[in-house]
Coordinates of C-alpha atoms in Angstrom, one line a residue:
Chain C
X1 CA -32.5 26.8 -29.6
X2 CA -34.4 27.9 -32.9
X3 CA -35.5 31.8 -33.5
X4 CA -39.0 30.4 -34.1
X5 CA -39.5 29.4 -30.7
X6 CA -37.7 32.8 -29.4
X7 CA -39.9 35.0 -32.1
X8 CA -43.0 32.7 -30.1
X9 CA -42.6 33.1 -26.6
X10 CA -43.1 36.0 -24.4
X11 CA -40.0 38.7 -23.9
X12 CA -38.0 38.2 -20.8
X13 CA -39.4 42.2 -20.5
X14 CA -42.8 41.4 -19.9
X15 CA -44.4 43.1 -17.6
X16 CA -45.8 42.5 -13.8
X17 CA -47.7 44.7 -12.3
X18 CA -45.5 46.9 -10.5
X19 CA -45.0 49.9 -8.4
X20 CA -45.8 52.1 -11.6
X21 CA -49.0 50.5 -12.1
X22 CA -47.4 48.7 -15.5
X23 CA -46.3 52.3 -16.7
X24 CA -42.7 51.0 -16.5
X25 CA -43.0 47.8 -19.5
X26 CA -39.8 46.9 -18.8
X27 CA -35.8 48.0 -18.0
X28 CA -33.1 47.1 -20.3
X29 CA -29.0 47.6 -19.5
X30 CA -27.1 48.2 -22.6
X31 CA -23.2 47.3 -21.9
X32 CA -20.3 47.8 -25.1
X33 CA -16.9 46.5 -24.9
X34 CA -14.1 46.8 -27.7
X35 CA -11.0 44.6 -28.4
X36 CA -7.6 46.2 -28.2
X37 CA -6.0 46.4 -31.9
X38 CA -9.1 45.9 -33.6
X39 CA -10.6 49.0 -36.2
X40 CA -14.6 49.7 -34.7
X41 CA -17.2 47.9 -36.6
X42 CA -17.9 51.3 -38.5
X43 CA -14.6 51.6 -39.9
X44 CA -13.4 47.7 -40.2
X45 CA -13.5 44.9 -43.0
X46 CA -15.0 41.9 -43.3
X47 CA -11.9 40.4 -42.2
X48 CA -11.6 42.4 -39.0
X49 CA -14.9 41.9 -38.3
X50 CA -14.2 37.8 -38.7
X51 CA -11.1 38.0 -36.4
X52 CA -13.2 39.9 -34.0
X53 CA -15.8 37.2 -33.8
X54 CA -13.7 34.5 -34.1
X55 CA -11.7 35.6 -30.7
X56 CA -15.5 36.9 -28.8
X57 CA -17.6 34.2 -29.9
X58 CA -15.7 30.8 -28.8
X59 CA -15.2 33.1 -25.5
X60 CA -18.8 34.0 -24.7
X61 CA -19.6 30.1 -25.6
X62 CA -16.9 29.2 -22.9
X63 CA -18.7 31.8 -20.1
X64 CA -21.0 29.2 -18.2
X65 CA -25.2 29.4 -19.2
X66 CA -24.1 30.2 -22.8
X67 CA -23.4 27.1 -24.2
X68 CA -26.9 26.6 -25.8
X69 CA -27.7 29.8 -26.8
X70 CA -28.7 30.5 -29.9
X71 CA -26.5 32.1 -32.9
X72 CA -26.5 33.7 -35.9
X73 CA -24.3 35.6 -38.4
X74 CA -26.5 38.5 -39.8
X75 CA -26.2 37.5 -43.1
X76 CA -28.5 34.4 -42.7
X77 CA -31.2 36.6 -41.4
X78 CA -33.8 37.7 -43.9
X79 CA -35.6 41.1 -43.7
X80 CA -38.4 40.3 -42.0
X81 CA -37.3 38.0 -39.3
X82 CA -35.1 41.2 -38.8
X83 CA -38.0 43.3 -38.5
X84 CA -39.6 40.9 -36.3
X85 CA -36.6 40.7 -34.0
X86 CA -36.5 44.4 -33.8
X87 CA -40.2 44.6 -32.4
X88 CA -39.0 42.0 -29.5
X89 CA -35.8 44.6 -29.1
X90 CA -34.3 40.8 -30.1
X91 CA -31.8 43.4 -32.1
X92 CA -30.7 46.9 -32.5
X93 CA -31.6 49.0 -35.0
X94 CA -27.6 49.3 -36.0
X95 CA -27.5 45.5 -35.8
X96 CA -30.2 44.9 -37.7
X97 CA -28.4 46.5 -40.7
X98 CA -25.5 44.9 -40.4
X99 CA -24.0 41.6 -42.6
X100 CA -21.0 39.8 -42.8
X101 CA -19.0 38.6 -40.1
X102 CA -21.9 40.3 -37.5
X103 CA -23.7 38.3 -35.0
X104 CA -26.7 38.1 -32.7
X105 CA -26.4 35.7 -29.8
X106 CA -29.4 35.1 -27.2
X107 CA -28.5 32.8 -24.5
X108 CA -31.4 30.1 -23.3
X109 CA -32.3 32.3 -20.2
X110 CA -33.8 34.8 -23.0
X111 CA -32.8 37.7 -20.2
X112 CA -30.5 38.7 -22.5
X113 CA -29.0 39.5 -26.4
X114 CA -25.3 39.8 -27.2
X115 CA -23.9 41.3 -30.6
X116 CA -21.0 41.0 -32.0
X117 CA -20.1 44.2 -33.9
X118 CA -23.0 45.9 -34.1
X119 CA -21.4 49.7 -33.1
X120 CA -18.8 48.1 -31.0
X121 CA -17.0 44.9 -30.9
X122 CA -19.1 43.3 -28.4
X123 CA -22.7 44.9 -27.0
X124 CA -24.9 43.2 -24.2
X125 CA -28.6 44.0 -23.8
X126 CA -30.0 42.7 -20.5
X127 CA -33.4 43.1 -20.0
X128 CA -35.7 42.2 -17.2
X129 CA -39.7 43.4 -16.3
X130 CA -40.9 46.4 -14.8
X131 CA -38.3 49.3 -13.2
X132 CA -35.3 47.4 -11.6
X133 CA -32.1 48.7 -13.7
X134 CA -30.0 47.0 -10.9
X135 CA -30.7 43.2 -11.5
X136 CA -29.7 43.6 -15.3
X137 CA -27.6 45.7 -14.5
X138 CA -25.8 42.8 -12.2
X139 CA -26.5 40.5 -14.8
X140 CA -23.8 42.1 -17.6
X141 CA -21.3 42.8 -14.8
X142 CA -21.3 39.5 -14.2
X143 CA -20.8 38.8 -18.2
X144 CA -17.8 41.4 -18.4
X145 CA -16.4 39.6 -15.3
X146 CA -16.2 36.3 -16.9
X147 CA -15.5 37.4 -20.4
X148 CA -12.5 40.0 -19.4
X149 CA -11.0 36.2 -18.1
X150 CA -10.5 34.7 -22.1
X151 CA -10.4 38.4 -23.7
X152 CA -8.4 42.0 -23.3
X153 CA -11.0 44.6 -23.1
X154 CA -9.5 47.5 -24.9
X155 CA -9.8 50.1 -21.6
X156 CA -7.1 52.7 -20.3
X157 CA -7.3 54.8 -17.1
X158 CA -8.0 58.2 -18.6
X159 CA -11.3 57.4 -20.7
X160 CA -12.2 54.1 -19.1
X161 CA -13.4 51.4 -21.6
X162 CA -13.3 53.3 -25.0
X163 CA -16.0 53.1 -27.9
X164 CA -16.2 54.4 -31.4
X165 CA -17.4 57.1 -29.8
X166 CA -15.4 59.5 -28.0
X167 CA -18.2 61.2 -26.3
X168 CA -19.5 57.8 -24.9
X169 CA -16.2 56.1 -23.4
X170 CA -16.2 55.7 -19.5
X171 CA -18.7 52.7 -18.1
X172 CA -19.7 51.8 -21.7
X173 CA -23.0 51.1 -19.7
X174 CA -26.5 52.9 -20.4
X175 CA -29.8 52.2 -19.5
X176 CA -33.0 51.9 -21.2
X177 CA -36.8 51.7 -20.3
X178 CA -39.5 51.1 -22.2
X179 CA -42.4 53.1 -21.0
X180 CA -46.3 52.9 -22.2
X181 CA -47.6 56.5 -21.6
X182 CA -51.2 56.3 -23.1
X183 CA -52.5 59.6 -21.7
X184 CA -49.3 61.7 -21.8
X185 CA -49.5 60.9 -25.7
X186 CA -53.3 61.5 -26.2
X187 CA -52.7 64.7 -24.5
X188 CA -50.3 65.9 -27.1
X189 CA -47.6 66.1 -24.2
X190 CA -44.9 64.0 -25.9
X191 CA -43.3 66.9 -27.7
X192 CA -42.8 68.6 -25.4
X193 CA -41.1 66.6 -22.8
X194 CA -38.6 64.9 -25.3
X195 CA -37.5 67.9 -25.4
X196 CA -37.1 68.8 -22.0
X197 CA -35.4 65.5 -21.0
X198 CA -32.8 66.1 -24.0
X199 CA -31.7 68.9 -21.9
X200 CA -31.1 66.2 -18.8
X201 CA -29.4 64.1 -20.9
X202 CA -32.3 61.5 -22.0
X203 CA -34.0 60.8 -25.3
X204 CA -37.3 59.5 -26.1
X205 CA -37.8 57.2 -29.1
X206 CA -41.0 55.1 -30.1
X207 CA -40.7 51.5 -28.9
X208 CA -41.5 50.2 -32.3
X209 CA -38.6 51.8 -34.6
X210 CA -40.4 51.4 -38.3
X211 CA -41.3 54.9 -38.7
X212 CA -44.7 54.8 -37.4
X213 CA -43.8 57.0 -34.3
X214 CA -46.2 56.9 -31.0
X215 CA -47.9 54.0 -32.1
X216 CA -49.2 51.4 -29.3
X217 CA -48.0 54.8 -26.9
X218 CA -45.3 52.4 -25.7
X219 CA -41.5 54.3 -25.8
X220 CA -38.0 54.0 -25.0
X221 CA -36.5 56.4 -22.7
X222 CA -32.6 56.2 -22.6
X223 CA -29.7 57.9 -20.4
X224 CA -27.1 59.4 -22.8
X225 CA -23.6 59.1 -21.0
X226 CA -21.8 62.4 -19.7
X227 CA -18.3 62.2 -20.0
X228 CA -17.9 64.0 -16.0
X229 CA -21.1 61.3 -14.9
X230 CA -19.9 58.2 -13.2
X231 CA -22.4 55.6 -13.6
X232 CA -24.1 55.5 -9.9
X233 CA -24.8 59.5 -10.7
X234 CA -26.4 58.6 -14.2
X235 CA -28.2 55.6 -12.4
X236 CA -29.5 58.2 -10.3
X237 CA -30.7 60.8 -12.4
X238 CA -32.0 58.5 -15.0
X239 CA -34.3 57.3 -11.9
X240 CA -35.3 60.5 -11.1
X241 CA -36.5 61.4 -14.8
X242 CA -38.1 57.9 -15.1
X243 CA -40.0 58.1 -11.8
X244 CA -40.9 61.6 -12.6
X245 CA -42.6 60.5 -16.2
X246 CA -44.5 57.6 -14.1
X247 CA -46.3 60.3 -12.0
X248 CA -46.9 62.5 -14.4
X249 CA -48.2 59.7 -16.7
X250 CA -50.8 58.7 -13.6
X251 CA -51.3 62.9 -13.1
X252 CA -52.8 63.0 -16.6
X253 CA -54.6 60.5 -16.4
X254 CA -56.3 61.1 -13.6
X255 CA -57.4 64.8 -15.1
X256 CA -58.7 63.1 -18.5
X257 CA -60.8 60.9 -16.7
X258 CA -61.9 64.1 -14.2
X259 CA -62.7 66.0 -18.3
X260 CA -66.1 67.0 -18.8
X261 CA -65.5 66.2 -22.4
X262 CA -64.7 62.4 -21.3
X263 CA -62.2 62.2 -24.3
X264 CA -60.2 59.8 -22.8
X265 CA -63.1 57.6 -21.4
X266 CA -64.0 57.9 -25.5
X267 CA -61.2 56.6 -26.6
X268 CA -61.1 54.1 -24.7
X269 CA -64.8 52.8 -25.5
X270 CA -63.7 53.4 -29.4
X271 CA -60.8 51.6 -29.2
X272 CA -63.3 48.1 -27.8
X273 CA -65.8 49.0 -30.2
X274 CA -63.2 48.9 -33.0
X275 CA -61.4 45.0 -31.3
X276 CA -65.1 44.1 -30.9
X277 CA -66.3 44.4 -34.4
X278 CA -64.0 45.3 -36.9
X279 CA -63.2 42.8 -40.1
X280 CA -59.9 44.2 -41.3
X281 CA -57.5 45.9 -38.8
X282 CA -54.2 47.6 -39.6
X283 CA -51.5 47.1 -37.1
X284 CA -51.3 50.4 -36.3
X285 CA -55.0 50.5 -35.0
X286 CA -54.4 47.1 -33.4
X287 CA -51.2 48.7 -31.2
X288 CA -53.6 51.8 -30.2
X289 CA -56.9 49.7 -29.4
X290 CA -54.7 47.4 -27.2
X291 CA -53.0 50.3 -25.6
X292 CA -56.3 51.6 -24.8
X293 CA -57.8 48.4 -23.6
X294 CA -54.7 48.2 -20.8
X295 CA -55.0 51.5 -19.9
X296 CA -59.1 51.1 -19.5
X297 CA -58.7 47.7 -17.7
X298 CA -55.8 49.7 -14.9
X299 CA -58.5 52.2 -14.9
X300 CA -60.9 50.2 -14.0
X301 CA -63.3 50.9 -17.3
X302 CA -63.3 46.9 -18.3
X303 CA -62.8 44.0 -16.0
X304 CA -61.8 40.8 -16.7
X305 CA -63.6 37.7 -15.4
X306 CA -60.0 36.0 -14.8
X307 CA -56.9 37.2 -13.1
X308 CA -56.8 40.8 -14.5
X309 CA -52.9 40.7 -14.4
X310 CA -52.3 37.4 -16.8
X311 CA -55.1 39.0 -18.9
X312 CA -52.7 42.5 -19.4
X313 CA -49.7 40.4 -20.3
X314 CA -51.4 38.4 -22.7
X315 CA -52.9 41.7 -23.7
X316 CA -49.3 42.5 -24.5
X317 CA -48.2 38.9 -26.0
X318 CA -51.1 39.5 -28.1
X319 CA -49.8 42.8 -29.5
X320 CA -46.2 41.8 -29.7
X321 CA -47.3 38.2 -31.4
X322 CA -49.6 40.4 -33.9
X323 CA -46.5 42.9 -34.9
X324 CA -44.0 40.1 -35.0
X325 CA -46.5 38.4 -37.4
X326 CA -47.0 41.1 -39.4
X327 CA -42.9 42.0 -39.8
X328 CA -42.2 37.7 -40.6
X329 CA -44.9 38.5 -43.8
X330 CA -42.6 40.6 -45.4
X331 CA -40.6 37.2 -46.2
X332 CA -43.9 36.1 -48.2
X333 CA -45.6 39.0 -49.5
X334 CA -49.4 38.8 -50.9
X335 CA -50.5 37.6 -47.3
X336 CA -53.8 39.5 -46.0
X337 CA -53.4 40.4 -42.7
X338 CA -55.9 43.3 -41.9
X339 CA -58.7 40.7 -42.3
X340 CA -56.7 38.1 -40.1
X341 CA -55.6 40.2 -37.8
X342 CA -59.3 41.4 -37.4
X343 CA -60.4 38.1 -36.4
X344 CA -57.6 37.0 -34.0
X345 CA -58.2 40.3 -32.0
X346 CA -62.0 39.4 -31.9
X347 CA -61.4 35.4 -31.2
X348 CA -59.0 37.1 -28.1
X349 CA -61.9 39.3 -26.6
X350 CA -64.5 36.3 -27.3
X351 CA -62.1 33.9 -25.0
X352 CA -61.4 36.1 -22.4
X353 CA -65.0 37.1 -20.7
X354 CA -65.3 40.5 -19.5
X355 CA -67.4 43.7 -18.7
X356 CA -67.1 47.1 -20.2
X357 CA -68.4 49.3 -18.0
X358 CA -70.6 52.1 -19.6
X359 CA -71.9 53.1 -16.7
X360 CA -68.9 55.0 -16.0
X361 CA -69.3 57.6 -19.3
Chain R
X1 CA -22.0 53.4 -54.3
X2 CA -25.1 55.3 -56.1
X3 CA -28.0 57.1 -54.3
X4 CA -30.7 59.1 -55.4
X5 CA -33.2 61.6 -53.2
X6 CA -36.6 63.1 -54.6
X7 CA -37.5 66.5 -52.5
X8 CA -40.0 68.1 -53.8
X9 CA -39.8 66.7 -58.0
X10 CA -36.0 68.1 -57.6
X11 CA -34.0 65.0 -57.8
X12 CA -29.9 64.9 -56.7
X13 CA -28.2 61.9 -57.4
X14 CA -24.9 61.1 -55.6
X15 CA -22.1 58.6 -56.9
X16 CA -19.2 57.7 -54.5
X17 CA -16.8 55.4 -54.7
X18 CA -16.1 53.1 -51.5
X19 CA -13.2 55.7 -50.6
X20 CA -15.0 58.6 -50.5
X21 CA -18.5 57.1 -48.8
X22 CA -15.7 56.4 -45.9
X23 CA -14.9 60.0 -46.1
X24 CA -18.1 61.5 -45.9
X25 CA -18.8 59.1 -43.0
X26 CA -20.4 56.5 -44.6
X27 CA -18.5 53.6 -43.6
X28 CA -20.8 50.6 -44.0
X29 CA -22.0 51.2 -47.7
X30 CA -24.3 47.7 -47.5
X31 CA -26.6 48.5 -44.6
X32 CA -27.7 51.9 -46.6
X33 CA -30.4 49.6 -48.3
X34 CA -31.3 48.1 -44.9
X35 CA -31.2 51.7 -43.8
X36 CA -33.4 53.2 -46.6
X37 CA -36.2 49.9 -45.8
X38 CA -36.4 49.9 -42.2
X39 CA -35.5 54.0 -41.4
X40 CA -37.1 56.1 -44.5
X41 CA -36.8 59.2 -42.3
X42 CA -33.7 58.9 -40.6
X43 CA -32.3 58.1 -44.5
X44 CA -34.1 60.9 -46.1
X45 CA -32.2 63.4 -43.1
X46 CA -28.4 61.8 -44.0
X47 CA -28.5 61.7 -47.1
X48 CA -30.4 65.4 -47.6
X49 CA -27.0 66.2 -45.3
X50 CA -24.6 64.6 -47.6
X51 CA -26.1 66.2 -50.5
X52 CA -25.8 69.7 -49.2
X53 CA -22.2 68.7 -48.1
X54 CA -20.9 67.9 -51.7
X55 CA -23.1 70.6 -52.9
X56 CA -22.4 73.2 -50.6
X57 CA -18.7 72.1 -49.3
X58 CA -19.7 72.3 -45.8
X59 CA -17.6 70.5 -43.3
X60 CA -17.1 70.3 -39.6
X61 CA -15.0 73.5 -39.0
X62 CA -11.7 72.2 -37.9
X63 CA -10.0 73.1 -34.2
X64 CA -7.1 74.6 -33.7
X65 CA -4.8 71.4 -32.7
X66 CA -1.4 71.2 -31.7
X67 CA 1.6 71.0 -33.5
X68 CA 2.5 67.4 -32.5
X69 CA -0.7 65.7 -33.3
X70 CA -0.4 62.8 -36.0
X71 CA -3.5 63.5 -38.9
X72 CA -3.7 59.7 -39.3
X73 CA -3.9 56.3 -37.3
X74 CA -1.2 54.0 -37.8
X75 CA -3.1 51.6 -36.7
X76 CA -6.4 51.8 -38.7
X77 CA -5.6 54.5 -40.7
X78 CA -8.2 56.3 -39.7
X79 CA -7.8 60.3 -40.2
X80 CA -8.4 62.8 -37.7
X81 CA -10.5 64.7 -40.2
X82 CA -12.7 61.7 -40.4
X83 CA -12.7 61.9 -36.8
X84 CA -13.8 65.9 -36.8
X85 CA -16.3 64.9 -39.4
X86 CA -18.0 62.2 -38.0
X87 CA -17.4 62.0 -34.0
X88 CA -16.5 58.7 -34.4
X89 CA -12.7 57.0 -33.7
X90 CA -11.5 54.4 -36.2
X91 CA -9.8 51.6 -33.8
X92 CA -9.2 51.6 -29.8
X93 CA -5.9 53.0 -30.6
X94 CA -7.0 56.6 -31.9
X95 CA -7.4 57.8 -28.6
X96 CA -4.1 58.1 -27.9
X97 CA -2.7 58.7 -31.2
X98 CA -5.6 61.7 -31.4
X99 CA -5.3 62.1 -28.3
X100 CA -4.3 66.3 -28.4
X101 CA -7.5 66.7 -30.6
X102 CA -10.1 64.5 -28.2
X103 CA -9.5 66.9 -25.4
X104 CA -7.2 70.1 -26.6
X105 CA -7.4 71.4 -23.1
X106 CA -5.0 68.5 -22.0
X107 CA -1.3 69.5 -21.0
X108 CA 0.8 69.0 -23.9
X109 CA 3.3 66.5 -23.3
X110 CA 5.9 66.7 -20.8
X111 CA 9.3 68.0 -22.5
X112 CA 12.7 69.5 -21.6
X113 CA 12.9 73.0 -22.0
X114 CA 16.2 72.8 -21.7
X115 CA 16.6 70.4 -24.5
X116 CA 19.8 71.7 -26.9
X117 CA 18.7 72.7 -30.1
X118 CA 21.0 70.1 -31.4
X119 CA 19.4 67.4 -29.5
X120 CA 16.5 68.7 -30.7
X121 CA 16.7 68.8 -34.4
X122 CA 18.3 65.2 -33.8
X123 CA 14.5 64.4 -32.3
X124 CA 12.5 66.0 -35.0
X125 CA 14.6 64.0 -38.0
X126 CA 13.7 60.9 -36.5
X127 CA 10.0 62.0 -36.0
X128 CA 10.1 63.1 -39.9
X129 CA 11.6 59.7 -41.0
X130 CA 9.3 58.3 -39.2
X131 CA 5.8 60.3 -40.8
X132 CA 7.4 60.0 -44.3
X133 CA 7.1 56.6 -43.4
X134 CA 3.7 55.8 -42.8
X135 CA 2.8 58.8 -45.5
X136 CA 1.4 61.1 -43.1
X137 CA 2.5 63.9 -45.0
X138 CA 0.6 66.8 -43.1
X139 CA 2.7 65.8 -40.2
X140 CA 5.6 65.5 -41.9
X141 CA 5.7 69.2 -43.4
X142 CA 4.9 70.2 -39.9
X143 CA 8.1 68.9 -38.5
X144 CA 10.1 70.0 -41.6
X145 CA 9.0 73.5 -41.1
X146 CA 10.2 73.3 -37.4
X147 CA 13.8 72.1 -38.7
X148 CA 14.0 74.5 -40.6
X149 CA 13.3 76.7 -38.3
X150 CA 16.0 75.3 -36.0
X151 CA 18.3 75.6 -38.4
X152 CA 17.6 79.5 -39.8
X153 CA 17.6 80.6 -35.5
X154 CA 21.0 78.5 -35.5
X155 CA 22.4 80.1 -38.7

């Protein structure tokens, strides 16, 4: 299995339409394991990190489904196939930095990346669509199961499986979800609510982790383990938080649309007019018009002549596919993608027939 | 290991040998260029930090810890100051040789009051061989200063 074809086809995150109304993009289940007698990845050398690899990988290969997956040392990865594996959450941002004797393994399901020494000896990302942390979350049980049969976990009774950090020993398990909260972020709200779910033991961080913040409004909302929490009461209140974002996601929304100002019904119209005609796009404006152009088409603003669902999921592919494009030209610099970007996103509204309805404003 | 920050036209300009960019908790000197590329903020904030820690001699304030504790990992070497520094362990085996200084609240180990003071002293030799060995010589003055001790109540 080549990169290229990963880097091409749609995340195993993609989302369905859901009970959230496609708030909830997607869930992922982050697991970390350690080897007994091994320094962390943070404090090892390259020839720890080798020995480390060289007893996890030939035992992931061994765990059946793995076989074929594809592999790579860090070190053969250039910059911008990096950066375009970041976008795709293909990596972590920790991984993404690292070099010798570190590597990224994605099996041929696609539902799921191992590293090998990224912040621990051995990580597991899981993902799958909308707002189900227990499938994924069965998914890398399954892995620890069958990998704990070739390797020794480094685990003891009192901290449970132990990391590089003290504070996160226990399960080694979190869970992630990535959330597209176009109203809560054109109200100004996000601010304010990262920091009242720090104080319940979640963080907010922009989906796309280059700097450019709230772009595309899409985010990553992730449980921080307590020490005293066992997993099924972090499962639980990490629910709770997520489901209470999703309504007040659809609240604001809702009041926007009601606002004699129609500023979100503005931005929305904007954001087409800018797809529609535009001859050179930045990628930031790209992520926000697309963002609007989802949230418009749940809202009912533009509708789609074909099925409205495959049309928001190649909305995304389309976004994702422009981003990843955009990170792989930093291999080959001098490339002019505002003016080609420009014309895919107007060749994408010309193919796909539809109504904006301006009735509405 | 050489980096350079720009605030406001002041410019500070760091050089740290591989030794002591592990002691200031940078332990992975070749991602700080992926680092800088990818995170400019998150960069800009840790090394800002490190700057004002040279500059300034600030440093984690350090808990009280028991007397028994090793200051060092024989396994990874990894020191406990690194440890109250950073947050971070250095190998699986930290937690229990730090394993006083991760939760101070825990009951220290279970030992005979009773124990003669010759048995004792017998006990605390060994343990002193056995830090000079592995050149953990915080621990080691600890345990001296607790023989003698020993041996001035004995006199």
């Amino acid at each position: 299995m080549k990169l290229d074809s990963i880097l091409n086809s749609p995340p195993a995150w993609l989302p369905v339409r859901n009970e959230t109304g496609g708030i909830v993009v997607g869930t992922i289940v982050r697991m970390v394991r350690n080897l007994p007698g091994f320094p962390f990845p943070g404090w090892s050398t390259r020839e720890s990190r080798a020995a480390v690899a060289a007893k996890l990988i030939p035992a992931i290969k061994s765990v059946r489904g793995y076989k074929t997956s594809f592999s790579a040392e860090m070190n053969t990865l250039s910059y911008g196939r990096r950066r375009a594996m970041l976008t795709r959450k293909l990596l972590t941002p920790c991984m993404a930095a690292r070099q010798d004797g570190c590597h990224v393994i994605i099996p041929s399901r696609r539902n799921m990346i191992l590293m090998v020494n990224e912040e621990e000896h051995f990580v597991v990302h899981a993902f799958n669509d909308g707002f189900d942390i227990n499938r994924s979350l069965k998914d890398v049980l399954q892995l620890d199961e069958q990998l704990q049969e070739h390797v020794d976990i480094a685990y003891d009774f009192q901290n449970g499986y132990l990391t590089s950090i003290p504070a996160e020993a226990g399960d080694g398990l979190q869970f992630y979800v990535l959330l597209h909260l176009p109203a809560l972020t054109f109200a100004n709200m996000m601010g304010q609510i990262t920091k009242a779910l720090e104080k319940l033991h979640v963080n907010v961080s922009s989906y796309f982790s280059d700097g450019q913040d709230d772009t595309g409004h899409l985010y990553v909302v992730f449980s921080i383990p307590g020490p005293e929490d066992s997993i099924e009461q972090m499962q639980d209140g990490f629910e709770t938080v997520v489901r209470h974002l999703v309504t007040r996601e659809m609240q604001v929304r809702t009041k926007l649309l009601k606002d004699p100002g129609l500023n979100l019904l503005d931005a929305i119209a904007r954001a087409y007019g800018l797809l529609m005609c535009c001859r050179r796009l930045s990628i930031k404006e790209l992520r926000d018009s697309i963002s609007f152009l989802r949230l418009g088409t749940l809202l009912g603003v533009i509708s789609w002549e074909e099925d409205e669902q495959s049309v928001l999921i190649e909305l995304y592919h389309f976004s994702l596919a422009m981003a990843t494009q955009t990170a792989l030209a930093e291999d080959t610099p001098g490339s002019d993608l505002n003016t080609a970007r420009a014309l895919a996103a107007r060749d994408f509204l010309d193919k796909h027939p539809h109504t904006f309805s301006y009735n509405q404003a | 290991m050489f980096l350079t920050q720009i605030v406001n036209g002041q410019v500070s300009e760091l050089a740290l040998c591989e030794t002591c960019a592990r002691e200031k908790g940078l332990f992975d000197p070749q991602s700080l260029t992926f680092a800088e590329k990818f995170f400019p903020e998150e960069f800009k904030n840790r090394v800002d930090k490190l700057v004002r820690e040279l500059t300034m001699g600030e440093s984690a304030p350090a808990p009280a810890c028991g007397l028994d504790m090793m200051t060092r990992c024989p396994v990874c070497g990894f020191g406990v100051e690194d440890y109250r520094r950073t947050g971070h362990l250095g190998c699986p085996d930290c937690y229990t040789v730090f394993a006083r200084e991760l939760d101070p609240t825990a009951e220290e180990p279970e030992r005979n009051n009773d124990e003669p003071p010759s048995l004792k002293k017998a006990r605390l030799q060994k343990e002193l061989k056995l830090a000079i060995e592995r050149e953990d010589y915080e621990r080691a003055a600890t345990l001296r200063d607790q023989i003698n001790a020993l041996t001035d109540n004995n006199a």
